[in-house]
Amino acid sequence: MAKNGKFRILPMSQSTTKLIGELIRENKEDFDSEYVFLANYGEPVSRDHFRKQHNMFAKRAGIKKNVHPHLFRHTAATMFLENAGDMRHLQLLLGHSDLRMVLRYTHLSGKSLAKQHAAYSGINQVIGKNNKPRKIKR
């Protein structure tokens, strides 16, 4: 359930499903909880705990950027688009009612722009026609 109170169905890869299944089995051995993601003593992981852990690991790794859980969501959304994912599908995955929010949410790189231009620019069709061998009358 999202923070807006609505349910979303998110597709998961087979490997992710397998890993979550392993986590559930491990948790059942040690804790009696309906939650999947648990802290060391079996209580559900809170948003604040999750954020503090990210900050601690970032600091240890020498990362100067402000690391927060939502950054992973932004990064995953950007990577989805950079790997040719569809904007409308991304909107549904993120649970945004307005496509403009998806645009604000993602930050495409110059490398991604160049890749898309190289693949889909109209000039490629024109150049492609000019690079064909000429027909010669015999």
PDB file of C-alpha atoms in Angstrom, residues 9-106:
ATOM      1  CA  ILE A   9       0.751  -4.054  -7.991  1.00  0.00           C
ATOM      2  CA  LEU A  10       4.419  -4.052  -8.897  1.00  0.00           C
ATOM      3  CA  PRO A  11       5.949  -6.693 -11.118  1.00  0.00           C
ATOM      4  CA  MET A  12       8.959  -8.505  -9.643  1.00  0.00           C
ATOM      5  CA  SER A  13      11.588 -10.583 -11.337  1.00  0.00           C
ATOM      6  CA  GLN A  14      11.809 -14.260 -10.506  1.00  0.00           C
ATOM      7  CA  SER A  15      15.129 -13.708  -8.709  1.00  0.00           C
ATOM      8  CA  THR A  16      13.638 -10.935  -6.536  1.00  0.00           C
ATOM      9  CA  THR A  17      10.665 -13.143  -5.679  1.00  0.00           C
ATOM     10  CA  LYS A  18      13.044 -15.929  -4.694  1.00  0.00           C
ATOM     11  CA  LEU A  19      15.122 -13.619  -2.460  1.00  0.00           C
ATOM     12  CA  ILE A  20      12.036 -12.239  -0.706  1.00  0.00           C
ATOM     13  CA  GLY A  21      10.830 -15.791  -0.138  1.00  0.00           C
ATOM     14  CA  GLU A  22      14.174 -16.634   1.485  1.00  0.00           C
ATOM     15  CA  LEU A  23      13.921 -13.534   3.683  1.00  0.00           C
ATOM     16  CA  ILE A  24      10.415 -14.489   4.813  1.00  0.00           C
ATOM     17  CA  ARG A  25      11.579 -18.017   5.702  1.00  0.00           C
ATOM     18  CA  GLU A  26      14.574 -16.659   7.641  1.00  0.00           C
ATOM     19  CA  ASN A  27      12.376 -14.200   9.539  1.00  0.00           C
ATOM     20  CA  LYS A  28       9.879 -16.942  10.459  1.00  0.00           C
ATOM     21  CA  GLU A  29      12.674 -18.934  12.105  1.00  0.00           C
ATOM     22  CA  ASP A  30      13.598 -16.029  14.399  1.00  0.00           C
ATOM     23  CA  PHE A  31      10.516 -13.798  14.631  1.00  0.00           C
ATOM     24  CA  ASP A  32       6.756 -14.127  14.582  1.00  0.00           C
ATOM     25  CA  SER A  33       5.858 -11.140  12.380  1.00  0.00           C
ATOM     26  CA  GLU A  34       3.598 -10.354   9.463  1.00  0.00           C
ATOM     27  CA  TYR A  35       6.221  -7.901   8.161  1.00  0.00           C
ATOM     28  CA  VAL A  36       8.885  -8.846   5.627  1.00  0.00           C
ATOM     29  CA  PHE A  37      11.536  -6.222   6.367  1.00  0.00           C
ATOM     30  CA  LEU A  38      12.548  -6.382  10.016  1.00  0.00           C
ATOM     31  CA  ALA A  39      15.186  -4.675  12.137  1.00  0.00           C
ATOM     32  CA  ASN A  40      17.648  -6.721  14.229  1.00  0.00           C
ATOM     33  CA  TYR A  41      15.206  -7.366  17.067  1.00  0.00           C
ATOM     34  CA  GLY A  42      12.186  -8.262  14.916  1.00  0.00           C
ATOM     35  CA  GLU A  43      10.347  -4.966  14.820  1.00  0.00           C
ATOM     36  CA  PRO A  44       9.291  -3.558  11.419  1.00  0.00           C
ATOM     37  CA  VAL A  45      11.884  -1.308   9.811  1.00  0.00           C
ATOM     38  CA  SER A  46      10.688   2.282  10.145  1.00  0.00           C
ATOM     39  CA  ARG A  47      11.241   4.947   7.505  1.00  0.00           C
ATOM     40  CA  ASP A  48      13.546   6.808   9.883  1.00  0.00           C
ATOM     41  CA  HIS A  49      15.620   3.696  10.641  1.00  0.00           C
ATOM     42  CA  PHE A  50      15.947   2.967   6.920  1.00  0.00           C
ATOM     43  CA  ARG A  51      17.058   6.562   6.213  1.00  0.00           C
ATOM     44  CA  LYS A  52      19.606   6.528   9.056  1.00  0.00           C
ATOM     45  CA  GLN A  53      21.092   3.262   7.795  1.00  0.00           C
ATOM     46  CA  HIS A  54      21.472   4.742   4.288  1.00  0.00           C
ATOM     47  CA  ASN A  55      23.213   7.801   5.686  1.00  0.00           C
ATOM     48  CA  MET A  56      25.549   5.666   7.790  1.00  0.00           C
ATOM     49  CA  PHE A  57      26.563   3.448   4.843  1.00  0.00           C
ATOM     50  CA  ALA A  58      27.002   6.483   2.565  1.00  0.00           C
ATOM     51  CA  LYS A  59      29.243   8.141   5.138  1.00  0.00           C
ATOM     52  CA  ARG A  60      31.328   4.962   5.513  1.00  0.00           C
ATOM     53  CA  ALA A  61      31.686   4.767   1.735  1.00  0.00           C
ATOM     54  CA  GLY A  62      32.815   8.398   1.551  1.00  0.00           C
ATOM     55  CA  ILE A  63      29.773   9.504  -0.447  1.00  0.00           C
ATOM     56  CA  LYS A  64      29.241  13.239  -0.062  1.00  0.00           C
ATOM     57  CA  LYS A  65      25.833  13.363  -1.792  1.00  0.00           C
ATOM     58  CA  ASN A  66      22.728  13.489   0.382  1.00  0.00           C
ATOM     59  CA  VAL A  67      21.632   9.846   0.333  1.00  0.00           C
ATOM     60  CA  HIS A  68      17.999   9.174   1.180  1.00  0.00           C
ATOM     61  CA  PRO A  69      15.585   6.328   0.409  1.00  0.00           C
ATOM     62  CA  HIS A  70      13.672   8.376  -2.175  1.00  0.00           C
ATOM     63  CA  LEU A  71      16.911   8.775  -4.136  1.00  0.00           C
ATOM     64  CA  PHE A  72      16.701   5.062  -4.977  1.00  0.00           C
ATOM     65  CA  ARG A  73      13.186   5.593  -6.335  1.00  0.00           C
ATOM     66  CA  HIS A  74      14.340   8.541  -8.473  1.00  0.00           C
ATOM     67  CA  THR A  75      17.380   6.593  -9.693  1.00  0.00           C
ATOM     68  CA  ALA A  76      15.332   3.505 -10.561  1.00  0.00           C
ATOM     69  CA  ALA A  77      12.820   5.675 -12.466  1.00  0.00           C
ATOM     70  CA  THR A  78      15.590   7.385 -14.428  1.00  0.00           C
ATOM     71  CA  MET A  79      17.256   4.057 -15.229  1.00  0.00           C
ATOM     72  CA  PHE A  80      13.885   2.675 -16.385  1.00  0.00           C
ATOM     73  CA  LEU A  81      13.585   5.502 -18.922  1.00  0.00           C
ATOM     74  CA  GLU A  82      17.235   5.367 -19.969  1.00  0.00           C
ATOM     75  CA  ASN A  83      16.784   1.676 -20.762  1.00  0.00           C
ATOM     76  CA  ALA A  84      13.930   2.550 -23.156  1.00  0.00           C
ATOM     77  CA  GLY A  85      11.089   2.006 -20.686  1.00  0.00           C
ATOM     78  CA  ASP A  86       7.814   3.670 -21.569  1.00  0.00           C
ATOM     79  CA  MET A  87       6.873   6.871 -19.715  1.00  0.00           C
ATOM     80  CA  ARG A  88       3.234   5.809 -19.265  1.00  0.00           C
ATOM     81  CA  HIS A  89       4.244   2.462 -17.763  1.00  0.00           C
ATOM     82  CA  LEU A  90       6.651   4.237 -15.434  1.00  0.00           C
ATOM     83  CA  GLN A  91       3.814   6.513 -14.331  1.00  0.00           C
ATOM     84  CA  LEU A  92       1.759   3.453 -13.360  1.00  0.00           C
ATOM     85  CA  LEU A  93       4.690   1.828 -11.555  1.00  0.00           C
ATOM     86  CA  LEU A  94       5.370   4.987  -9.547  1.00  0.00           C
ATOM     87  CA  GLY A  95       1.678   5.504  -8.825  1.00  0.00           C
ATOM     88  CA  HIS A  96       1.579   9.086 -10.078  1.00  0.00           C
ATOM     89  CA  SER A  97      -1.788  10.347 -11.298  1.00  0.00           C
ATOM     90  CA  ASP A  98      -0.173  13.052 -13.435  1.00  0.00           C
ATOM     91  CA  LEU A  99       2.475  12.424 -16.093  1.00  0.00           C
ATOM     92  CA  ARG A 100       4.046  15.812 -15.309  1.00  0.00           C
ATOM     93  CA  MET A 101       5.129  14.448 -11.927  1.00  0.00           C
ATOM     94  CA  VAL A 102       7.063  11.678 -13.686  1.00  0.00           C
ATOM     95  CA  LEU A 103       8.849  14.328 -15.749  1.00  0.00           C
ATOM     96  CA  ARG A 104       9.844  16.208 -12.590  1.00  0.00           C
ATOM     97  CA  TYR A 105      10.869  12.964 -10.951  1.00  0.00           C
ATOM     98  CA  THR A 106      13.400  11.798 -13.516  1.00  0.00           C
TER      99      THR A 106
END
